[in-house]
XYZ file of C-alpha atoms in Angstrom:
569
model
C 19.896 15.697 9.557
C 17.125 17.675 11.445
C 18.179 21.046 11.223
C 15.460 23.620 10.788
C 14.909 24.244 7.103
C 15.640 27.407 5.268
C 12.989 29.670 5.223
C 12.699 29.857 1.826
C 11.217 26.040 1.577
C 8.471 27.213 3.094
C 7.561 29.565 0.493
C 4.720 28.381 -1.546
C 5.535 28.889 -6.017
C 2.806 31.408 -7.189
C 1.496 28.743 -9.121
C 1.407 26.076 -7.045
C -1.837 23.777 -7.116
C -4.735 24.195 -5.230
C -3.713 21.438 -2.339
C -0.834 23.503 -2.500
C -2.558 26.634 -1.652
C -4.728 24.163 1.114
C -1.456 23.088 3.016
C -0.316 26.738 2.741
C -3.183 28.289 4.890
C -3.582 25.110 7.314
C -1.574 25.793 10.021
C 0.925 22.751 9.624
C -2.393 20.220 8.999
C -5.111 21.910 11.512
C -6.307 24.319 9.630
C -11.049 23.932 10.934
C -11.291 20.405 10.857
C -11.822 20.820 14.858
C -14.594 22.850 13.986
C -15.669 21.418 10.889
C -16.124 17.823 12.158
C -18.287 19.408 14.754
C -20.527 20.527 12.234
C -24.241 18.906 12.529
C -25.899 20.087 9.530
C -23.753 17.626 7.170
C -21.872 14.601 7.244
C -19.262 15.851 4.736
C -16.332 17.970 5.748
C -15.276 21.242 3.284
C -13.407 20.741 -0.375
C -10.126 22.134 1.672
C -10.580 20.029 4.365
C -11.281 16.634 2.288
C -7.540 17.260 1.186
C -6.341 17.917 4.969
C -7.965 15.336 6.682
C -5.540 12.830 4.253
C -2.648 13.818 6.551
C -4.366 12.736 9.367
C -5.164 9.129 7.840
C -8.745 9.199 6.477
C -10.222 9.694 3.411
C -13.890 10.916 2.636
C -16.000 8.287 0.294
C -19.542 7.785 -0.230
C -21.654 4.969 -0.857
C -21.689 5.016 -4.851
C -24.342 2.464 -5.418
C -26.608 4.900 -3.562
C -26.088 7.644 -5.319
C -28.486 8.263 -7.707
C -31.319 6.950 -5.157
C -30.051 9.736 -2.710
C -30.019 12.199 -5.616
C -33.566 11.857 -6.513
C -34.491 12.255 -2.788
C -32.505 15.654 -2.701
C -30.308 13.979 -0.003
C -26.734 14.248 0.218
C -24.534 11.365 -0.313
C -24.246 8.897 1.755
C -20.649 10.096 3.140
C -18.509 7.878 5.575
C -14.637 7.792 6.103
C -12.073 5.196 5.371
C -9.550 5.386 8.047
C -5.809 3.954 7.597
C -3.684 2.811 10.246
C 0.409 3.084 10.026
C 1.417 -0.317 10.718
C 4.980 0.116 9.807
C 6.133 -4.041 8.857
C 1.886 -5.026 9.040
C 2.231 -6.285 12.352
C -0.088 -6.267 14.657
C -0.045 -7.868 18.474
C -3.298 -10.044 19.331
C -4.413 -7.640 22.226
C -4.326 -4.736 19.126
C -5.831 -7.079 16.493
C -9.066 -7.707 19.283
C -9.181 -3.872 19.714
C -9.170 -3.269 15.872
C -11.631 -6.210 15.454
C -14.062 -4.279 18.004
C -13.314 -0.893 15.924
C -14.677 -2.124 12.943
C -17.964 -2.998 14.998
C -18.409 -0.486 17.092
C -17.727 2.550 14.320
C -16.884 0.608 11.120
C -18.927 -1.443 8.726
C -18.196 -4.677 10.769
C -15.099 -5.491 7.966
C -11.495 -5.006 8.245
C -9.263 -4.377 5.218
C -5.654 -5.327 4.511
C -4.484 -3.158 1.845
C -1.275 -3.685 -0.829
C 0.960 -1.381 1.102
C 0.614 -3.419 4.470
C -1.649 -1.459 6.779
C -5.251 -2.089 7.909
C -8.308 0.137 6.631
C -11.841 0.766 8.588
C -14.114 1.654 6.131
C -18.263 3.618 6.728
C -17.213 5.572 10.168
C -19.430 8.750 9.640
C -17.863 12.006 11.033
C -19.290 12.059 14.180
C -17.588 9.371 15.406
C -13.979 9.753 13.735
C -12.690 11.047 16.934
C -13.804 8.318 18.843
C -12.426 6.094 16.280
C -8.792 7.185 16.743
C -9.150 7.709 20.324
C -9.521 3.786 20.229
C -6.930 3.215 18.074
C -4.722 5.714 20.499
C -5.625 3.034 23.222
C -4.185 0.281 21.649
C -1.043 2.669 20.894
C -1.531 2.704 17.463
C -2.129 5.400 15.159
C -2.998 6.750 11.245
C -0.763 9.682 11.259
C 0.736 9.597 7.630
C -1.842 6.769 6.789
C -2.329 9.105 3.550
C -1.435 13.153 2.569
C 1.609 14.318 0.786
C 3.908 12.487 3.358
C 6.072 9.402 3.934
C 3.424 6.734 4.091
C 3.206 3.109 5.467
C 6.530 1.369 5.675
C 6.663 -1.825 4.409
C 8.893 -5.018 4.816
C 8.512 -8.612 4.144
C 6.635 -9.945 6.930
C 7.230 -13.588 7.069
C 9.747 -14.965 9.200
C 10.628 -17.771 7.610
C 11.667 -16.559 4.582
C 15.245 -15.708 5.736
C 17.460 -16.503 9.238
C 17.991 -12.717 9.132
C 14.411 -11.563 9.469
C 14.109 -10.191 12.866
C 16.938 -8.394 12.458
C 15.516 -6.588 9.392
C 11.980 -6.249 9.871
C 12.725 -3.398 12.662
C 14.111 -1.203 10.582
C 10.687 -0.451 8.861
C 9.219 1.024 12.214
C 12.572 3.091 12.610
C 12.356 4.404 9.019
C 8.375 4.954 9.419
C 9.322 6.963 12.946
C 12.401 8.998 11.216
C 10.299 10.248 8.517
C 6.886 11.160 10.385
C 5.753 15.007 10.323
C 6.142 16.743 13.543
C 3.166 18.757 13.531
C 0.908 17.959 16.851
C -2.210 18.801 14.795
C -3.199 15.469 14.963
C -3.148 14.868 18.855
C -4.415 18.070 19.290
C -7.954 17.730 17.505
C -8.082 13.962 18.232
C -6.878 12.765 21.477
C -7.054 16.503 23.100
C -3.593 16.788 23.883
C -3.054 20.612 24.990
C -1.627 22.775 21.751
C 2.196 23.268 22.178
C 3.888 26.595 22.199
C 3.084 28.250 18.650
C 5.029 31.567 18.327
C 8.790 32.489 18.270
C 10.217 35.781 18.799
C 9.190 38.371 16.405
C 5.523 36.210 16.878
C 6.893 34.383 13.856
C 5.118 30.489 13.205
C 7.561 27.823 14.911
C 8.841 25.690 12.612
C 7.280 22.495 13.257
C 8.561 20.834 10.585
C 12.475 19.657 10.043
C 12.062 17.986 7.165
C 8.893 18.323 5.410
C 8.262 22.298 5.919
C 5.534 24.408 5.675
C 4.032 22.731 2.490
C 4.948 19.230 3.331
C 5.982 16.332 0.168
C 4.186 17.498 -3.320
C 2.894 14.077 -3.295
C 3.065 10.649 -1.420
C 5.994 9.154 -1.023
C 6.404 5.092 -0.369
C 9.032 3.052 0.696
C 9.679 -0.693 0.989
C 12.244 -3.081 2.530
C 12.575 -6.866 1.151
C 14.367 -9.784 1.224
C 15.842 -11.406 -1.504
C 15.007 -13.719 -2.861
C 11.710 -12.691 -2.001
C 10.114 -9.364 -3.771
C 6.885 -10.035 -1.887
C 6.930 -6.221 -1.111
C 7.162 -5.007 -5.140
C 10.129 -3.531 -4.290
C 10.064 -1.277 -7.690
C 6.798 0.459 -7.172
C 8.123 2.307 -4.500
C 9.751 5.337 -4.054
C 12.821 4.263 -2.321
C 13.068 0.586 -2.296
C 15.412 -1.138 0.218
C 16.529 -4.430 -0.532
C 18.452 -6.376 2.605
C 22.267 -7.799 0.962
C 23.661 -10.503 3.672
C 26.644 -12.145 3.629
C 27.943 -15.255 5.800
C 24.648 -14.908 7.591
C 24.857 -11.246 8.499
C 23.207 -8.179 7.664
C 25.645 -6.158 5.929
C 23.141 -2.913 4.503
C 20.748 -2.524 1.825
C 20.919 -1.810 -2.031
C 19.060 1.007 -2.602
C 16.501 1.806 -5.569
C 14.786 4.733 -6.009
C 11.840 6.309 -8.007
C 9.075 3.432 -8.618
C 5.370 4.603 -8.966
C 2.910 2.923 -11.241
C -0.106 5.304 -11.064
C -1.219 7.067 -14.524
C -4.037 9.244 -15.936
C -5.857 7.821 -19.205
C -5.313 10.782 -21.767
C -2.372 11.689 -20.773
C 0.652 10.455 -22.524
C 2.991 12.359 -19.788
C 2.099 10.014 -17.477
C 3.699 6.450 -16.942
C 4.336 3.578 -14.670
C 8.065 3.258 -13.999
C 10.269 0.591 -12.036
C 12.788 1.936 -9.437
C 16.210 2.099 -10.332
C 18.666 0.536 -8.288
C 21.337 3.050 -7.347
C 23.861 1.601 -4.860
C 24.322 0.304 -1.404
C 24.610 1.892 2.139
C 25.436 0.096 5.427
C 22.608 0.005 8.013
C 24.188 2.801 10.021
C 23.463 4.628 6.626
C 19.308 3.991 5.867
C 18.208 6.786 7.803
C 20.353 9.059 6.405
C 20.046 8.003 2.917
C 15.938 7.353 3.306
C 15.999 10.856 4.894
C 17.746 13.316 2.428
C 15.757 11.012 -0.853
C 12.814 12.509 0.722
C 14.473 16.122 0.954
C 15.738 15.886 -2.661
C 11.336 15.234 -3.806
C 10.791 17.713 -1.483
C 12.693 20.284 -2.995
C 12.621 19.630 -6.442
C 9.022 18.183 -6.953
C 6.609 19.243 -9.131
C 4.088 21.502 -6.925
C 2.242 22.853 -9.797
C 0.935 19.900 -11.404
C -0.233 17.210 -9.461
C -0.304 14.496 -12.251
C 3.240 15.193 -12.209
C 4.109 15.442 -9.001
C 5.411 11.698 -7.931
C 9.357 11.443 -7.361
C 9.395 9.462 -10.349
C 8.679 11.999 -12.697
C 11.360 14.714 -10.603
C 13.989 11.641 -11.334
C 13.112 11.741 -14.799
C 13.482 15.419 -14.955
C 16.560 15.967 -13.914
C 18.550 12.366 -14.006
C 19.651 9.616 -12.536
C 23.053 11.258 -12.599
C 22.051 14.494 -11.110
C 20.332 13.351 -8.488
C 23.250 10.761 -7.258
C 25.254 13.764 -7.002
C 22.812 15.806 -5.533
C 22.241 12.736 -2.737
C 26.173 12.248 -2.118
C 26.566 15.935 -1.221
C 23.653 16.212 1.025
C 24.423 12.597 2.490
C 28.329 13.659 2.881
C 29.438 10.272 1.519
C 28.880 8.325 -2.183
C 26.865 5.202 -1.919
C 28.694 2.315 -2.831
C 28.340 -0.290 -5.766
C 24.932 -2.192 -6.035
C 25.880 -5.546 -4.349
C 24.488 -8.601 -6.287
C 20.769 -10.018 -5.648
C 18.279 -12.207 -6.736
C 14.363 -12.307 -6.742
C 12.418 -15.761 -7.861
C 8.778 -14.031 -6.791
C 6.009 -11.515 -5.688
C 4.099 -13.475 -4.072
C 3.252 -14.899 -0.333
C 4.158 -18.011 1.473
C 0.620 -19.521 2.473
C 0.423 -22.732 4.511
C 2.589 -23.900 7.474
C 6.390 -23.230 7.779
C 9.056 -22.882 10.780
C 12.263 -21.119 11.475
C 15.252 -22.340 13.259
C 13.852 -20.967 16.844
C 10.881 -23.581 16.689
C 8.469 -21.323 16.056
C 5.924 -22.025 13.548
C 3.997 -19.123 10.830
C 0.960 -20.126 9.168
C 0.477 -17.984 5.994
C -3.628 -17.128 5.282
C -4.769 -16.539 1.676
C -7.718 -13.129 2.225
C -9.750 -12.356 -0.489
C -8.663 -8.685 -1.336
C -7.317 -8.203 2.161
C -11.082 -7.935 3.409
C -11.601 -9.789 6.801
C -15.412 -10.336 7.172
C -18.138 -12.738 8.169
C -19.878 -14.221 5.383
C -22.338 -17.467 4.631
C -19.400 -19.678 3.692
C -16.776 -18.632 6.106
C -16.556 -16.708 8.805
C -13.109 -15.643 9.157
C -13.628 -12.447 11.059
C -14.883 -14.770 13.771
C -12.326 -17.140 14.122
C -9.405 -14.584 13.851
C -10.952 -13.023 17.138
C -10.808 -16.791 18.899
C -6.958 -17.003 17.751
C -6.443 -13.784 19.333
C -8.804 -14.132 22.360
C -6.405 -17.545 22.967
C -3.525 -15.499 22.329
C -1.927 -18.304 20.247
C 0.183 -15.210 18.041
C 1.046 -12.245 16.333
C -0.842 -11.042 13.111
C 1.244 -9.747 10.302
C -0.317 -7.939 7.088
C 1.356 -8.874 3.598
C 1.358 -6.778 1.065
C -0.247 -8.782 -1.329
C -3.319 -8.532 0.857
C -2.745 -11.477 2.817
C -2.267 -12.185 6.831
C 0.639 -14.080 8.211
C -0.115 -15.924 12.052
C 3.166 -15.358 13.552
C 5.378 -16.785 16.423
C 2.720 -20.152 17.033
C 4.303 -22.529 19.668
C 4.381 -26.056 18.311
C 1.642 -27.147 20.757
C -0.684 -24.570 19.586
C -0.716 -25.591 15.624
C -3.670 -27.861 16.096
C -5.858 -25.524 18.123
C -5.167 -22.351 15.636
C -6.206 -25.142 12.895
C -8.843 -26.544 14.842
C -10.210 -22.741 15.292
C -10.101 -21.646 11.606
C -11.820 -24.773 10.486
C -14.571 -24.557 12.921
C -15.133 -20.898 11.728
C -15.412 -22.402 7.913
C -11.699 -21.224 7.059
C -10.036 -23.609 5.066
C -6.050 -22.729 5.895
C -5.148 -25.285 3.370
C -4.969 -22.829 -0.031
C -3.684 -26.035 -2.268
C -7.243 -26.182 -2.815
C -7.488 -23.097 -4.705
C -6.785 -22.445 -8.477
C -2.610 -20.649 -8.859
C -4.857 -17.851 -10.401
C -6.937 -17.077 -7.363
C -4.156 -17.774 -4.869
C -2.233 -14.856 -6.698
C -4.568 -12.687 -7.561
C -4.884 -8.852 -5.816
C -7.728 -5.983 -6.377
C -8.150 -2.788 -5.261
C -11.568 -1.460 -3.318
C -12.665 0.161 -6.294
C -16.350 0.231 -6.000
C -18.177 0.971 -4.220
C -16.424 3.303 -2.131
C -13.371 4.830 -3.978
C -14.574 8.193 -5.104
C -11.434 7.487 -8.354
C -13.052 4.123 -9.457
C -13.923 4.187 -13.161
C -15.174 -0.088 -12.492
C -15.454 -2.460 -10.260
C -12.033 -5.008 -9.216
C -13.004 -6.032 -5.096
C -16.683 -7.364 -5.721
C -16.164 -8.399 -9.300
C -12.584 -10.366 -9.826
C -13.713 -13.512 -7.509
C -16.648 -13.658 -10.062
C -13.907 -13.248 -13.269
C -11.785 -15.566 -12.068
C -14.610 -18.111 -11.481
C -15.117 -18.158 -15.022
C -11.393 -18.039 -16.031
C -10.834 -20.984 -14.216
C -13.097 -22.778 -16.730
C -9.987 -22.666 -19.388
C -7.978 -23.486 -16.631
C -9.536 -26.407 -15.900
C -9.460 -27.154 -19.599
C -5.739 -26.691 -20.451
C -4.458 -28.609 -17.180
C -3.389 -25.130 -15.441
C -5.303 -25.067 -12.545
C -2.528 -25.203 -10.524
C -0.474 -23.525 -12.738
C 1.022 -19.650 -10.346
C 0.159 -16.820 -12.757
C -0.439 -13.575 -11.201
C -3.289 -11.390 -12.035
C -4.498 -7.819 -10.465
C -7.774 -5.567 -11.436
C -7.806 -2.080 -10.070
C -10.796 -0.213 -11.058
C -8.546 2.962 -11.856
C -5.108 3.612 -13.446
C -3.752 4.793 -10.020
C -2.098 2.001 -9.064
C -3.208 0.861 -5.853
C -3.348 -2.760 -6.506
C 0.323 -2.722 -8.683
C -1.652 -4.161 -12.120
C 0.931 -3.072 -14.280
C 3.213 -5.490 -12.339
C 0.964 -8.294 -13.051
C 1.336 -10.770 -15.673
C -2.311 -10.278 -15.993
C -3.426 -6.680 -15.073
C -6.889 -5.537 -15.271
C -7.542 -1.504 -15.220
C -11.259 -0.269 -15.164
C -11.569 2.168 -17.792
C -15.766 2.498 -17.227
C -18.488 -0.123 -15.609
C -17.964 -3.532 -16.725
C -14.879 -2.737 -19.208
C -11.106 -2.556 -18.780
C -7.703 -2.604 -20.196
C -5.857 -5.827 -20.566
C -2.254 -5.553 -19.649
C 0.235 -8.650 -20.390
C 3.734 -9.619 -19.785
C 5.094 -8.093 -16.156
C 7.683 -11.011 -14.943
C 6.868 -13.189 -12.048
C 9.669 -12.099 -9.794
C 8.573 -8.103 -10.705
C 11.757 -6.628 -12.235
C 9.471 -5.719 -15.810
C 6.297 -3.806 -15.967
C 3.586 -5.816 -18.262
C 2.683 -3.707 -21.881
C -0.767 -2.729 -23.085
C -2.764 -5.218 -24.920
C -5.946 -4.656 -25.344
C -8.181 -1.292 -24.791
C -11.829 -1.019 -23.447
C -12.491 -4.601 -23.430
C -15.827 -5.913 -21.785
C -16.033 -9.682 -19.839
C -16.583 -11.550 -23.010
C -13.647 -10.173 -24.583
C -11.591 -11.008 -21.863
C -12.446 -14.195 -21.050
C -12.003 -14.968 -24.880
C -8.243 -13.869 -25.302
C -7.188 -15.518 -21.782
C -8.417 -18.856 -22.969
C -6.969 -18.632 -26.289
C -3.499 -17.520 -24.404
C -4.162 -20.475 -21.764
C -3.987 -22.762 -24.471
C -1.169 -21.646 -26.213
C 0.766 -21.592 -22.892
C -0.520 -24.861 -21.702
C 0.841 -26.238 -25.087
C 3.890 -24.369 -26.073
C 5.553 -23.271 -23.041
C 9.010 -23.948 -22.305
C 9.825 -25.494 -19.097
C 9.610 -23.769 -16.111
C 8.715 -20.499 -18.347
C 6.456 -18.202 -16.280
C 2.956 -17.076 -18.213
C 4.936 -13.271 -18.341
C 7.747 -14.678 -19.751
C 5.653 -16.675 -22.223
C 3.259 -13.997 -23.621
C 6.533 -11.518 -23.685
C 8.474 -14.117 -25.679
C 5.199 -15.217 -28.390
C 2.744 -12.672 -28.060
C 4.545 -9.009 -27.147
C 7.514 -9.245 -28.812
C 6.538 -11.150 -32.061
């Protein structure tokens, strides 16, 4: 399983694409950026090395709404860097969460993000300090190697232990796949924690490989994977790659179906581009994941599209070549046939908020974030009281992928002082209070940060569903669990084609209405409405609210209701 790859891999296609051509000439990910982040005449880093630096965990944004002011000034952009850790299974210790909390002060803009794939974001850390930055991180043993770049990203699993008697017995197994499938290049800990460069040249002065399984020229895209546990999908176990889902039997762990080739980003204007839903392919034993997780990523690696980036997701390699193809491809590289999908159930996507306990006495208190963003505001100040919890030491903090945090492992004697600290902070812990609609709801940054945002989802959806909550209110469905998702892009980062409501930004202040995903997140939702604007939008929900409100049939999920009357009719 880590033999050296054949030369040939590392052979770039003559017309591979430009980030291609990047990875080719960096020196296994180190190509200047020691030099170029050193550089005092900008705050940006080179068009190569805004592609490199993805590897490493960051991403270069600017400040959007200052654009055109900076513009007119003949300034540059206001350019900062969103660094992501790798927080394999979201969790987080309380002596790290303190150190990340300081992070985000010291270097950061004074927030902390939880994002829909489980990891935490910094966001406005200028270049200059970057290196600082992960040297922090370093000290708290944590890292954003593989935070982003054409790798194996964050690994996710359900992070709740009460969900299932099995949990702790699953929930490693993210951290072992996340360490199986990291690169091996020390380009990382060589510019950024100063770790002396290892031994370069073989005999013949040939480049060592460095790289077992990824090669020269690395994944031609991201890659994701997810572990769950039915008959909880709270991890959208079918947008991902390679989607793990735990089978027990009599109480025991006995392996993990095995799906393969979700991915829901697209590109308006292009019809060759699609969300699609993993397929479920068969069943390996736990001795098997790392095997099986390990030669799925070889298969994308070899086969891949590397010329055409819009192309280049596993999904569209499966599609290529088959779902028959590529079973037989993965049996003869794995050395054994996976065996028959064993039979599973989801009910939902979504998070348990609010108190529970598991058999060992512990007790979990589930915390609805808005859009994953920890922060002090006028009403609340969360960010605050999240640093008393872990000042006391009361927990662990674990990251849901739905953008939510999960206070883990609280002795019974502590419940009424982590209450007693959130309240006095302005949290309310209690999200009964809130409309099904907001408690389910998930956007993406968007503006005004994300360089790919075509409209706003973060700063505007509280405001949308404000107003939407109106009709709620009206029709008797305030309480009523209906999941909806804006992303300001058709990339996918905040899964809105798996929403039974999904907003994607097509331009400032418009979007595409998407209906119909399910609630457990086996069906994508359908196109419903193009380029709509707020008044649009708020008019075809209501008149859909009512309809549901009075002709639903019981226990029928708002998907399942505007699939059955509205999509399908």
């Amino acid at each position: 399983m880590t033999a050296p790859i054949p030369k040939e891999w590392n052979v770039i296609a003559p017309n591979g694409s430009a980030v291609e051509q990047i990875k080719d000439r960096s020196d296994y990910l180190r190509g200047n950026l020691a030099e170029d982040f050193q550089n005092p005449l900008t705050a940006a880093v080179s068009e190569a090395n805004v592609q490199l630096v993805k590897f490493h965990g960051f991403y270069q944004q600017d400040d959007r709404d200052l654009r055109v002011q900076r513009q007119e000034k003949k300034l540059e952009p206001a350019h900062s860097f969103m660094i992501r850790l790798r927080v394999p299974g979201g969790e987080l210790s309380a002596e790290q969460w303190l150190k990340m909390d300081a992070i985000s002060d010291t270097y950061g803009n004074h927030t902390l993000r939880i994002t829909t794939r489980q990891a935490l974001q910094f966001h406005g850390i200028i270049k200059f300090e970057i290196k600082k930055t992960i040297q922090a991180m370093q000290a708290a043993a944590l890292d954003s190697i593989s935070g982003c770049g054409d790798v194996n990203r964050n690994v996710m699993c359900t992070p709740d232990p009460s969900l299932s008697p099995l949990h702790a017995e699953i929930f490693p197994w993210a951290q072992k796949i996340s360490e199986h499938l990291l690169p091996r290049s020390r380009a990382y800990h060589e510019i950024w924690l100063d770790e002396p460069a290892g031994k370069r040249l073989v005999a013949g002065g040939e480049t060592e490989e460095v790289e077992p399984l990824y090669g020269k020229h690395y994944l031609p895209r991201k890659f994701k994977i997810a572990i769950t546990i039915p008959p909880y999908n709270d991890m959208d176990v079918y947008a991902n790659d390679i989607g793990l889902i735990a089978i027990a039997e009599h109480g025991k762990l006995q392996g993990f179906n095995v799906a393969v080739g979700g991915g829901l980003g697209m590109t308006f204007g292009r019809e060759d581009t699609y969300a699609r839903l993993a397929s479920v392919i068969g069943f390996c034993t736990p001795e098997q994941v790392l095997a099986v997780c390990y030669h799925i990523v070889g298969i994308q690696r070899d086969f891949g599209n590397r010329q055409d980036r819009k192309l280049s997701r596993f999904k569209y390699t499966l599609d290529q070549y088959g779902l028959t193809w590529f079973k037989q491809e993965l049996n003869t590289r794995l050395g054994f046939e996976l065996a028959a999908v064993r039979p599973f159930e989801f009910i939902t996507t979504g998070d348990r908020l609010g108190w529970s306990e598991t058999t060992n006495g512990l007790w979990h208190l589930g915390l609805r974030l808005e859009y994953g963003r920890v922060v002090d505001t006028a009403a609340q100040s969360l960010k605050s009281a999240l640093v008393a919890i872990a000042q006391a030491n009361l927990c662990s903090f674990r990251m849901t992928g739905n953008q939510n945090l999960v206070l883990v492992n609280i002795k019974p004697e502590h419940k009424a002082t982590v209450e007693q600290l959130l309240k006095q902070y302005g949290y309310n812990p209690d999200a009964s209070h809130l409309s099904g609609l907001r408690r389910h709801s998930i956007a993406c940054v968007a503006l005004n940060t994300c360089p790919q945002a075509m409209a706003e989802a973060e700063r505007y959806l509280p405001e949308l569903i404000t107003k939407l909550e109106a009709s709620l209110d009206r029709y008797g469905l305030r309480q009523a669990e209906i999941k909806i998702r804006m992303t300001g892009c058709p990339n996918g980062c905040g899964r809105s084609v798996l929403a039974e409501i999904g907003l994607i930004g097509k331009s400032p202040g418009r979007y595409n209405l998407y209906l119909g995903a399910s609630f457990n997140g086996d069906r994508l939702n359908t196109l419903y409405r193009e380029n709509q604007d707020e008044a649009a939008i708020l008019s075809t929900l209501d008149g859909l609210f009512a309809a549901y409100a009075q002709t639903r049939r019981q226990q029928e999920s708002f998907g399942d209701f505007v699939q059955r009357t509205v999509l399908t009719s």
